[in-house]
Structure formats: C-alpha cells, structure tokens
mmCIF file of C-alpha atoms in Angstrom:
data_model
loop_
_atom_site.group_PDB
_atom_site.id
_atom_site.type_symbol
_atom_site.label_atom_id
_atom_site.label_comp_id
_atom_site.label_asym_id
_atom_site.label_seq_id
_atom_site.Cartn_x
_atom_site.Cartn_y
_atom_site.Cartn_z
ATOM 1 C CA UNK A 13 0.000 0.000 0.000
ATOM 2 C CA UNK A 14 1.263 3.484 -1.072
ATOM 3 C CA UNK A 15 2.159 5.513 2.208
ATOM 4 C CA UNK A 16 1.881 9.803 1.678
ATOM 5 C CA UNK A 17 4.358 12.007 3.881
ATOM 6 C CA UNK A 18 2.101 14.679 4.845
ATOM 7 C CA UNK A 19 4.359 15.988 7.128
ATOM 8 C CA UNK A 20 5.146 20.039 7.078
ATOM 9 C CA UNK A 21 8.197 21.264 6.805
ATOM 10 C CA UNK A 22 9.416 24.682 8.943
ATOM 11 C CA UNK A 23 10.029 26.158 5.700
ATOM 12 C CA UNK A 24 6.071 25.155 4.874
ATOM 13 C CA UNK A 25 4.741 26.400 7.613
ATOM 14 C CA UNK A 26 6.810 29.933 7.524
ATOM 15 C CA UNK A 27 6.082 29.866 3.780
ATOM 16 C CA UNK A 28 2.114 29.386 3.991
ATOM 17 C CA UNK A 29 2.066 32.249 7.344
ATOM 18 C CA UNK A 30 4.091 34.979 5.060
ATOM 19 C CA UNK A 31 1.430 33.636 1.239
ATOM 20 C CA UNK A 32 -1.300 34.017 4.002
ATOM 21 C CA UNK A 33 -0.581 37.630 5.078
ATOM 22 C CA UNK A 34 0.513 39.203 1.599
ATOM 23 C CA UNK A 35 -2.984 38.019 0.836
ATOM 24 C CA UNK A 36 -4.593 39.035 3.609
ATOM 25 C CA UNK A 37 -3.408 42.665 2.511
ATOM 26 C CA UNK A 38 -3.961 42.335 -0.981
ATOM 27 C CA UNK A 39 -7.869 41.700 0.011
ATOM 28 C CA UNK A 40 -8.078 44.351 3.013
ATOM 29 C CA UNK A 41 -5.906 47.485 1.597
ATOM 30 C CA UNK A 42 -6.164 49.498 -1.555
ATOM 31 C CA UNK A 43 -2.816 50.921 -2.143
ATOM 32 C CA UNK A 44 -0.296 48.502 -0.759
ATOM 33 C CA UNK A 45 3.190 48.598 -1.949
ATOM 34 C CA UNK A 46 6.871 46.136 -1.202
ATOM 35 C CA UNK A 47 9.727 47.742 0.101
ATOM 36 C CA UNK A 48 12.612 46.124 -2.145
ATOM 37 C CA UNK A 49 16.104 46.800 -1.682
ATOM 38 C CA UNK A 50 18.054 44.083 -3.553
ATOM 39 C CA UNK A 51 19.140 42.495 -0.333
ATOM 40 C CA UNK A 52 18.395 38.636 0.957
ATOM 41 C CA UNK A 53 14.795 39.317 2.936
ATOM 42 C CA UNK A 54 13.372 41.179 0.173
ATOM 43 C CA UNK A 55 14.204 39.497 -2.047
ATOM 44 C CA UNK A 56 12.807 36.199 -0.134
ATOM 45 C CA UNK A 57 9.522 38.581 0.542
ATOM 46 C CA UNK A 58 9.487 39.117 -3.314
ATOM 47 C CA UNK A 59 9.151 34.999 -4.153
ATOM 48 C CA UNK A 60 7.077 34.770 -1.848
ATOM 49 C CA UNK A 61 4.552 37.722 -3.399
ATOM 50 C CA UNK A 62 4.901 35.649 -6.646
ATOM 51 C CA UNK A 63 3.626 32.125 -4.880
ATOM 52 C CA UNK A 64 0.993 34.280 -2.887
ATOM 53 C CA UNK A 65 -0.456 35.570 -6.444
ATOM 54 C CA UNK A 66 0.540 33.536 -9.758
ATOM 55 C CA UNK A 67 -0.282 32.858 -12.190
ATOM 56 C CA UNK A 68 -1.505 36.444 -11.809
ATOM 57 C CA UNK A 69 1.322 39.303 -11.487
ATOM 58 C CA UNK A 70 2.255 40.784 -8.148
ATOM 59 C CA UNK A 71 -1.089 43.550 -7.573
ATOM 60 C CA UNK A 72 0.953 46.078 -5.672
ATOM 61 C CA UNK A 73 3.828 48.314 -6.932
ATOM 62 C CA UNK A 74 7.678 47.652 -5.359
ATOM 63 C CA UNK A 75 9.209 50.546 -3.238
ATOM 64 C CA UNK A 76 13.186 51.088 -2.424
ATOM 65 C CA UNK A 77 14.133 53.745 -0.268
ATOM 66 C CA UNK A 78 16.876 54.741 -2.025
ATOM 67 C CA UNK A 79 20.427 57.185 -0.106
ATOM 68 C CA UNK A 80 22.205 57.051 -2.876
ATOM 69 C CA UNK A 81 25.255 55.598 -1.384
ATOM 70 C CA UNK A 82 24.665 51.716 -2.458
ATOM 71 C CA UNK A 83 26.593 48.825 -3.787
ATOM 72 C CA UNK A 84 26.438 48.553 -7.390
ATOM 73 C CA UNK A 85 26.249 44.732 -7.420
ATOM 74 C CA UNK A 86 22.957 44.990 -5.149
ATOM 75 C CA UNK A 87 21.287 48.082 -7.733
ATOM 76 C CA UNK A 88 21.562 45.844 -10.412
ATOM 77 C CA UNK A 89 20.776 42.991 -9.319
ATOM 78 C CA UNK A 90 17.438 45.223 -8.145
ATOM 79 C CA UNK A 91 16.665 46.635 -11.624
ATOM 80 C CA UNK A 92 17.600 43.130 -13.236
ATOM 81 C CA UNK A 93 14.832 41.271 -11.279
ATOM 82 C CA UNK A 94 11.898 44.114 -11.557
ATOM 83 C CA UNK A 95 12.541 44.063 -15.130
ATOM 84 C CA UNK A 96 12.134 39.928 -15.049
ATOM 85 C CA UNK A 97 9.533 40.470 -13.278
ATOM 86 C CA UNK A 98 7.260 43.420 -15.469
ATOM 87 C CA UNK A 99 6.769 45.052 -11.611
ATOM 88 C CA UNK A 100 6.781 48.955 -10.959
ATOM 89 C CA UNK A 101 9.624 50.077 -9.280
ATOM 90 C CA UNK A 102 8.641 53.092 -7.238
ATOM 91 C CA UNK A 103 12.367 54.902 -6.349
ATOM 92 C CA UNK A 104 12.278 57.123 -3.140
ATOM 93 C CA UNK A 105 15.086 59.227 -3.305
ATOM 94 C CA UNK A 106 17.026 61.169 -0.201
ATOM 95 C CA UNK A 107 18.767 62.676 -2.471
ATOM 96 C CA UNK A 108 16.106 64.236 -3.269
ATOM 97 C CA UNK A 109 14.425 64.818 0.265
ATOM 98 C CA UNK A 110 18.395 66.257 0.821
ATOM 99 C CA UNK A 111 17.729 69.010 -2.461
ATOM 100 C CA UNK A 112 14.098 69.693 -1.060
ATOM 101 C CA UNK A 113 15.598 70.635 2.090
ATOM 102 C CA UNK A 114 13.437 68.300 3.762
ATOM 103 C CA UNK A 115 16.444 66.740 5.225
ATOM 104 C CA UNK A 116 20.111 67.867 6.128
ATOM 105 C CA UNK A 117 23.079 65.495 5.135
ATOM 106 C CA UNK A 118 24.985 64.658 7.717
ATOM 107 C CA UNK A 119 29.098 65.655 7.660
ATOM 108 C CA UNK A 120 32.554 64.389 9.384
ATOM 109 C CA UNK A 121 34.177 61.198 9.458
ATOM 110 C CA UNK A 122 30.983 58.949 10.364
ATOM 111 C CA UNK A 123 28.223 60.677 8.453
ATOM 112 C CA UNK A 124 25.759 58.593 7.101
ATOM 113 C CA UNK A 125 22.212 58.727 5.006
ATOM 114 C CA UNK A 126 20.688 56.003 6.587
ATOM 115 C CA UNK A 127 18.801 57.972 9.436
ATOM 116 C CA UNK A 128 17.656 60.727 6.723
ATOM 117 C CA UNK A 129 16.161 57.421 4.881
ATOM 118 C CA UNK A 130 12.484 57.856 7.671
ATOM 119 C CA UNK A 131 12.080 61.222 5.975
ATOM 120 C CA UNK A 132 12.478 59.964 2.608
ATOM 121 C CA UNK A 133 10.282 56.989 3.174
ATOM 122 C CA UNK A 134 6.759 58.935 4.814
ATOM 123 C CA UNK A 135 7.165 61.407 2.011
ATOM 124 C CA UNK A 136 6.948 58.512 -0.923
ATOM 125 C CA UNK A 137 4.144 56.990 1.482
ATOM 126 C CA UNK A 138 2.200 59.703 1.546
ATOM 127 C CA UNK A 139 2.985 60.541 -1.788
ATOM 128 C CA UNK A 140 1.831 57.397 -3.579
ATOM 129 C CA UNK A 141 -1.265 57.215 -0.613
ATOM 130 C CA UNK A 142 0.573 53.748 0.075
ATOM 131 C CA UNK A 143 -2.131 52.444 2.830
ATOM 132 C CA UNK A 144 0.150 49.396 3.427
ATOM 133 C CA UNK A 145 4.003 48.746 3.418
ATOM 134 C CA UNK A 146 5.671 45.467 3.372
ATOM 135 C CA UNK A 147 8.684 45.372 4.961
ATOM 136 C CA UNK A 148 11.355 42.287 5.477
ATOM 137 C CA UNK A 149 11.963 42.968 9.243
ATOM 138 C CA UNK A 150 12.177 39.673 11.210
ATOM 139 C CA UNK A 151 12.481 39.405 15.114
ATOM 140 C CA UNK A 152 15.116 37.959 15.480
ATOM 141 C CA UNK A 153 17.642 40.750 14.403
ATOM 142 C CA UNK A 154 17.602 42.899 17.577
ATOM 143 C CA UNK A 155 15.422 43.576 20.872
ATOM 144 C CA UNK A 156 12.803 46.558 18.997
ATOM 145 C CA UNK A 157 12.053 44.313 16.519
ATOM 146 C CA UNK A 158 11.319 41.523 18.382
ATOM 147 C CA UNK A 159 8.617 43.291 19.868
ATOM 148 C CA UNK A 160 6.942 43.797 16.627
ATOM 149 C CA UNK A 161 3.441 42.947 15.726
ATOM 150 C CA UNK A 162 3.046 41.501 12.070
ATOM 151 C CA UNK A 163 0.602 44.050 11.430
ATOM 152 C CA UNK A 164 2.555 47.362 12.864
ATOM 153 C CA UNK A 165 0.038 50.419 12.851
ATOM 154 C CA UNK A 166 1.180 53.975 12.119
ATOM 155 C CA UNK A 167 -0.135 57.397 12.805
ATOM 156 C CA UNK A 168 -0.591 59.445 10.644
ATOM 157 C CA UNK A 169 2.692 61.099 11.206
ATOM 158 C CA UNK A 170 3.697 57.974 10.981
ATOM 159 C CA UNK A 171 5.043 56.891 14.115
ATOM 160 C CA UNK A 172 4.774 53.992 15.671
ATOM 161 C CA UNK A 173 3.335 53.790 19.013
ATOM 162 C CA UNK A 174 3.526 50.901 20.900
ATOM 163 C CA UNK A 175 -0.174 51.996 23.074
ATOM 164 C CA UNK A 176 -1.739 51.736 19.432
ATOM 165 C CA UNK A 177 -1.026 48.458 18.437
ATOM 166 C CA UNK A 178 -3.633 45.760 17.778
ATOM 167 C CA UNK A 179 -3.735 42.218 19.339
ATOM 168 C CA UNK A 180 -2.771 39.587 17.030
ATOM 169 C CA UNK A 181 -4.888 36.153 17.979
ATOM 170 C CA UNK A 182 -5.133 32.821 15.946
ATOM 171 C CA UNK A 183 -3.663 34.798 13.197
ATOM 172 C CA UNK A 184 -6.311 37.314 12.853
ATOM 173 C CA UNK A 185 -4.855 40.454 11.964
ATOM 174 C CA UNK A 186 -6.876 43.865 12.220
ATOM 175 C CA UNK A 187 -6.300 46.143 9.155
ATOM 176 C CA UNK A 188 -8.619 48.597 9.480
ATOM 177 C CA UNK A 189 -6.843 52.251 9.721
ATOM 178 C CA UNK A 190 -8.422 56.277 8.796
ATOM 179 C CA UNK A 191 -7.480 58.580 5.972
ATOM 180 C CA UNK A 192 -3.076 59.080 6.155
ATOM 181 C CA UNK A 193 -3.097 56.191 8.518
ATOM 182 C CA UNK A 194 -0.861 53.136 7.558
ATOM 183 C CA UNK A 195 0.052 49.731 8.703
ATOM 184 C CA UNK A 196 3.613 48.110 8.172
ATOM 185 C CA UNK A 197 3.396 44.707 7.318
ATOM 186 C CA UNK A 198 5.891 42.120 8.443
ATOM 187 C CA UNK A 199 5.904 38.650 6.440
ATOM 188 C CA UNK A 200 8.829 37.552 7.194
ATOM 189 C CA UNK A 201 8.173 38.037 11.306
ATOM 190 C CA UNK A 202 9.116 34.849 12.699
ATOM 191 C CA UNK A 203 11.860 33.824 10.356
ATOM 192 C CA UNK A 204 15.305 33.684 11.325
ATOM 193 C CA UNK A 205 18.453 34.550 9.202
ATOM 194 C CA UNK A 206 18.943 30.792 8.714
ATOM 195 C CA UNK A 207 15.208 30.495 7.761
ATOM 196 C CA UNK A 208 16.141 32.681 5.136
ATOM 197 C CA UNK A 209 18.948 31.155 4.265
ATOM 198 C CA UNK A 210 17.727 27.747 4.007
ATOM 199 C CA UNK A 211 14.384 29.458 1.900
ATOM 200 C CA UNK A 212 17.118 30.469 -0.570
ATOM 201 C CA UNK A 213 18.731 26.876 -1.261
ATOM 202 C CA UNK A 214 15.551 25.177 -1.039
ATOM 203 C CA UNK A 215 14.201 27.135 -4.046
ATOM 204 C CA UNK A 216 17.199 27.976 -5.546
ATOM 205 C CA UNK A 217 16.947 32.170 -5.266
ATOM 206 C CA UNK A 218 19.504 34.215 -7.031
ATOM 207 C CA UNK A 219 20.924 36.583 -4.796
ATOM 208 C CA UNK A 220 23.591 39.401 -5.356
ATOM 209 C CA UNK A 221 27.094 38.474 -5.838
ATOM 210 C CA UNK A 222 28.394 40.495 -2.308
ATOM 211 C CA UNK A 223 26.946 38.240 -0.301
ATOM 212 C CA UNK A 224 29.453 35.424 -1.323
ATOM 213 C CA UNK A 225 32.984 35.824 -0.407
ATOM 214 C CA UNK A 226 35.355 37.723 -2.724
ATOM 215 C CA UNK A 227 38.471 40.146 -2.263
ATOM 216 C CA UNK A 228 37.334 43.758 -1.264
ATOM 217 C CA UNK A 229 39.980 46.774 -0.419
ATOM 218 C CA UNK A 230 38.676 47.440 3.486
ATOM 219 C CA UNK A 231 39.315 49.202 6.814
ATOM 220 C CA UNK A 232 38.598 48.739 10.149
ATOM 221 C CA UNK A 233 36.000 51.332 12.691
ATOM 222 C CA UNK A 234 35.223 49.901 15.464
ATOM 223 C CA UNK A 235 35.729 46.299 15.037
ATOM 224 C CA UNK A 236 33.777 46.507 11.624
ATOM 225 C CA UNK A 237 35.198 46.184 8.373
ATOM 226 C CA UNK A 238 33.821 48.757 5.750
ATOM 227 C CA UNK A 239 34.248 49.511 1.957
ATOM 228 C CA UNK A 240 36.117 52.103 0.715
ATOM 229 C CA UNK A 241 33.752 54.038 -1.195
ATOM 230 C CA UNK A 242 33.491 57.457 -2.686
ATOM 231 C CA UNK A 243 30.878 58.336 0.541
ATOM 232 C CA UNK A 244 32.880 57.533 3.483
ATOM 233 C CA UNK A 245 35.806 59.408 5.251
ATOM 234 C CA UNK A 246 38.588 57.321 6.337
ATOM 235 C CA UNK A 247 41.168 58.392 9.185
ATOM 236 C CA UNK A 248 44.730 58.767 8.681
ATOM 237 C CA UNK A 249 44.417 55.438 11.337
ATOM 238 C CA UNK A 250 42.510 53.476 9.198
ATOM 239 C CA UNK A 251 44.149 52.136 6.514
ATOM 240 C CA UNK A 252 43.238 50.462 4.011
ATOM 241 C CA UNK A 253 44.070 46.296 2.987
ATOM 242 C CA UNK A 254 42.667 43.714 0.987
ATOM 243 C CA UNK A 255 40.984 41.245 2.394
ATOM 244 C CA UNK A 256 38.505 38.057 1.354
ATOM 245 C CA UNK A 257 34.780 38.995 2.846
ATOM 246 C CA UNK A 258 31.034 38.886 2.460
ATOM 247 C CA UNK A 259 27.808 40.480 3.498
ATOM 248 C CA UNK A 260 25.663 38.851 5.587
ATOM 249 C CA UNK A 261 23.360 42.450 5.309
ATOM 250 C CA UNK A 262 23.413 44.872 2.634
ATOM 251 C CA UNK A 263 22.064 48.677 3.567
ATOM 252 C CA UNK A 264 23.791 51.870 2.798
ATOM 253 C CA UNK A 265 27.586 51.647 1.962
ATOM 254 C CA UNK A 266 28.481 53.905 4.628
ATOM 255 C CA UNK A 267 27.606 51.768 7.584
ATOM 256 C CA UNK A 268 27.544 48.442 6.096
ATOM 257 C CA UNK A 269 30.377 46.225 7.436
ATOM 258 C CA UNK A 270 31.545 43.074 6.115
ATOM 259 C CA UNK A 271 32.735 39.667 7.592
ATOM 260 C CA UNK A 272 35.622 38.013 6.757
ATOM 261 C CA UNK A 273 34.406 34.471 5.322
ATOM 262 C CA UNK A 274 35.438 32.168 2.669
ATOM 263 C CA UNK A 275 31.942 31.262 1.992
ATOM 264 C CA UNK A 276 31.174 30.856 -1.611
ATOM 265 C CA UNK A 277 27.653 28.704 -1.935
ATOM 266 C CA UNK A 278 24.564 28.957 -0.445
ATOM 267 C CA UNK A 279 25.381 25.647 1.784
ATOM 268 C CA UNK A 280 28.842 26.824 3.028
ATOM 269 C CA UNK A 281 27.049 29.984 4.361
ATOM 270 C CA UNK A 282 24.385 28.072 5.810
ATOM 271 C CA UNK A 283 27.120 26.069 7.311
ATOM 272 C CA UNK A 284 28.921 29.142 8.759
ATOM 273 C CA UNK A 285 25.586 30.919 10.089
ATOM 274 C CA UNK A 286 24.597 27.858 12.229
ATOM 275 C CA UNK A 287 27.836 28.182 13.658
ATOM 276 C CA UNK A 288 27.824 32.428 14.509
ATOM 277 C CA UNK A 289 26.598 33.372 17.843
ATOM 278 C CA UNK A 290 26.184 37.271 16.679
ATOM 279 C CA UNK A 291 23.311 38.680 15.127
ATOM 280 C CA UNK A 292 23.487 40.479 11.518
ATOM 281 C CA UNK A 293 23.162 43.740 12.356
ATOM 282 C CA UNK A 294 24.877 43.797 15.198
ATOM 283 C CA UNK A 295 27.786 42.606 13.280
ATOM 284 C CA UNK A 296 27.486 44.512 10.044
ATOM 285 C CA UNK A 297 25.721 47.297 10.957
ATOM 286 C CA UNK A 298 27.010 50.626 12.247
ATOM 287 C CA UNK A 299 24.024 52.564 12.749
ATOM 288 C CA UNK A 300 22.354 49.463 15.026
ATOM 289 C CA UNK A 301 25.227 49.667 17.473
ATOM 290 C CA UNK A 302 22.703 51.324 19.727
ATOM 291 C CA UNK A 303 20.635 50.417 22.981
ATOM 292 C CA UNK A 304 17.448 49.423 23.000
ATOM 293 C CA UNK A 305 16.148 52.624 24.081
ATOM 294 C CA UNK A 306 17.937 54.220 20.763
ATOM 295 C CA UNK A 307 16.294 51.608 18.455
ATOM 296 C CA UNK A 308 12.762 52.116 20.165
ATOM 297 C CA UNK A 309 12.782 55.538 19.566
ATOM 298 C CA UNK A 310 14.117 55.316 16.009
ATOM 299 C CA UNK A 311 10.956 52.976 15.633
ATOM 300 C CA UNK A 312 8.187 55.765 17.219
ATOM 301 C CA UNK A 313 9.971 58.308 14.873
ATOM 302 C CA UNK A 314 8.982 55.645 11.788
ATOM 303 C CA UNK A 315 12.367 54.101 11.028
ATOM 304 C CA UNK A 316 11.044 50.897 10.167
#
C-alpha cells in the first residue's frame, strides 16, 4: 500500500504564514506597496509575493528607499529582477528629500544617510497614498524588533506607538486604519536569518554576488570592516588592505560592514551561520550599534 508524507516542513509552515498575510493585505488594503532593496529578505519577501499571487502578477507596486550611497552589485541585481519580473519600481530618493531641504546630510568622518532614509520613506508613502508597506523585518535581528506585531500600525505622522497596536490572535490580523493612517506589514516576522537562508537553497533564489565571499579593499571602525567608497571618510588610522569577505546584510555603503568568510555557496554559508553566535546587524551594521532605548525611539519616529 502506497504511504503519503504529509508531514510540514518549517520552511512550509513559515512559507504558507508569510502567502497568508501578503494576501490578507492584498484583500483588506487598496494601495499597498513592497519595500525592495536588492538584499536577501526582500528578495525572499518578493518569491514569496509571486507564490501568494501567480499565475496572476504581483497587484501592488515595489518601493526602495533609495540614499544614494549603495553597492552597485545589489542596484543591479534590483533593476535586473523588476525588469524579469514586469513590476513597478517606485524609487524614493534622499537625495532628493536632501535638495528639497526636507532633510540635512549629515558631515565628518561617520556621516551617514541612513537615518535621513524615515524622511524619505513617509514622504513617498504619503505621496503614492501607500495604505500598506511590506517590509522584510524579522524578530530575530535585535530587541525593537522583536517586539513587533506583524501588522505594525502607524499614525498618521507615521510613528509607531507601541499603546496603538492591535492584538494579534489565531492569526487574525486587524487592518482597518483612517485617511493618512498606515500599517507596516511584516511577512517575514518569525523567520530567522537561517530560515532565510535555508528558503534560498531550497528554491534555488539568485541573490547578489556580495553576499558570497570575494576580495574587497577594506578598513577597520570599530571592530567593523567597511568599503572604501566614494561616501565615506577614512582616518589617517585606518588604513586600508585587501581582504577576502562577504555580506551577511546589505544597507547603505556607509555603515555596512563586512565579515571576513570564505563562503562561496549557499550551503557553506548556511554552514557558517549555524555556527555564529552574533546577530546580523549587530555585526554589520554601524548605525544598530545602539541600545534598546535608541532603536525604540528610532521605531516611534517611523524608522522601520
């Protein structure tokens, strides 16, 4: 007698939550949009939008918050796959926010565009009257995040408050919002970086060439190892060397780091992430060297 595995995988069962939300917005919003960078989660979140709707093309437009200072490898890779793809590619530039005077660029040694990016972002929201905003944050990357609701409500400021968000039971999620109100929509909630990992291999993702290992001209701040670039400011006592890295995060150039790995496949950095004890961002990123305290209030002032 024929015997059937029914049994679900984790990958399944993460899979099935994230197709169940994106559709859960698709029916409940009119103007939701994808925030796609290029890097690992969106592009997971991005597969995942195709599963959720073929054979019928992805209803909602993409979105990437864009500071200018980026790695090429991860911009094409972004305009390569929208183009494969047939999506809209909505382009929110701080550049632009910077030459509106919205915003004011930031100067010395460890200036960066990534704060200035909140600015950008509620401007292209309210812009495009985007009522709901996808967004690849997953709890396990640091302590504000894992407080997160799948369904994050914003004022409409846009701020997140943490009085004003909605209890999440048996999966029910409560979208309804007023006029300049939005919700941030988290798909990806309770995957882990290994999740996402494993997601890639098992479907066989393309993902950009930086985050395999390969020989980069870096230097070290604080323990980190960043790019030179044309952005950043490097110290007479940090000089620069060659040495073999990857990224396990990709963000603005500026406050990026990398890791030194000889990873080169998908299952070698599998390998080495089941063996790391330190988060992404707290190894890669700069600007999330900060207490908890810093990162909530980044979050009220609509970060993320």
């Amino acid at each position: 007698m024929l015997q059937r595995d029914y049994t679900t995988s984790q990958l399944d069962v993460l899979e099935a939550e994230a197709i169940h939300i994106m559709r859960e917005v698709a029916a409940e919003f009119e103007r939701p949009c994808l925030l796609f960078s290029g890097g690992k989660d969106s592009i997971v979140m991005l597969r995942i939008a195709e599963k959720a709707f073929w054979p019928a093309p992805i209803p909602f437009p993409l979105m990437h918050v864009d500071t200018g200072h980026n790695f090429p490898e991860v911009i094409e890779f972004r305009d390569r796959r929208v183009e494969e793809l047939g999506a809209r590619l909505v382009v929110a530039s701080v550049q632009d926010s910077i030459d509106a005077g919205r915003v004011v660029e930031e100067t010395g040694r460890r200036a960066s565009r990534n704060r200035l990016q909140t600015t950008t972002l509620l401007d292209a929201i309210e812009e495009n009257e985007f009522d709901a905003v996808f967004g690849g944050a997953r709890r396990d990357e640091e302590k504000a995040r894992a407080k997160e609701r799948v369904f994050s409500f914003r004022d409409d400021f846009g701020q997140w408050d943490p009085k004003n968000q909605r209890p999440e039971l048996w999966n029910l999620y409560n979208a309804k919002i007023r006029k300049g109100e939005h919700i941030r929509v988290f798909p990806l909630s309770n995957w882990t970086e290994l999740d996402i990992w494993d997601y890639i291999r098992r479907e066989g993702i393309e993902i950009p060439s930086i985050y395999f290992a390969h020989s980069r001209a870096v230097f070290e701040r604080d323990g980190m190892l960043l790019a030179d670039n044309p952005w950043i400011t490097r110290g007479d006592d940090e000089p620069l060397f060659e040495a073999v890295v990857r990224y396990r995060t990709v963000g603005d150039a500026t406050c990026t780091g990398a890791v030194q790995s000889s990873a080169g496949t998908v299952e070698e950095i599998i390998d080495e992430i089941a063996a790391t004890r330190i988060t992404e961002r707290g190894a890669t990123r700069a600007d999330d060297r900060a207490s908890e305290a810093a990162m909530e209030d980044r979050k009220r002032e609509g970060y993320f």
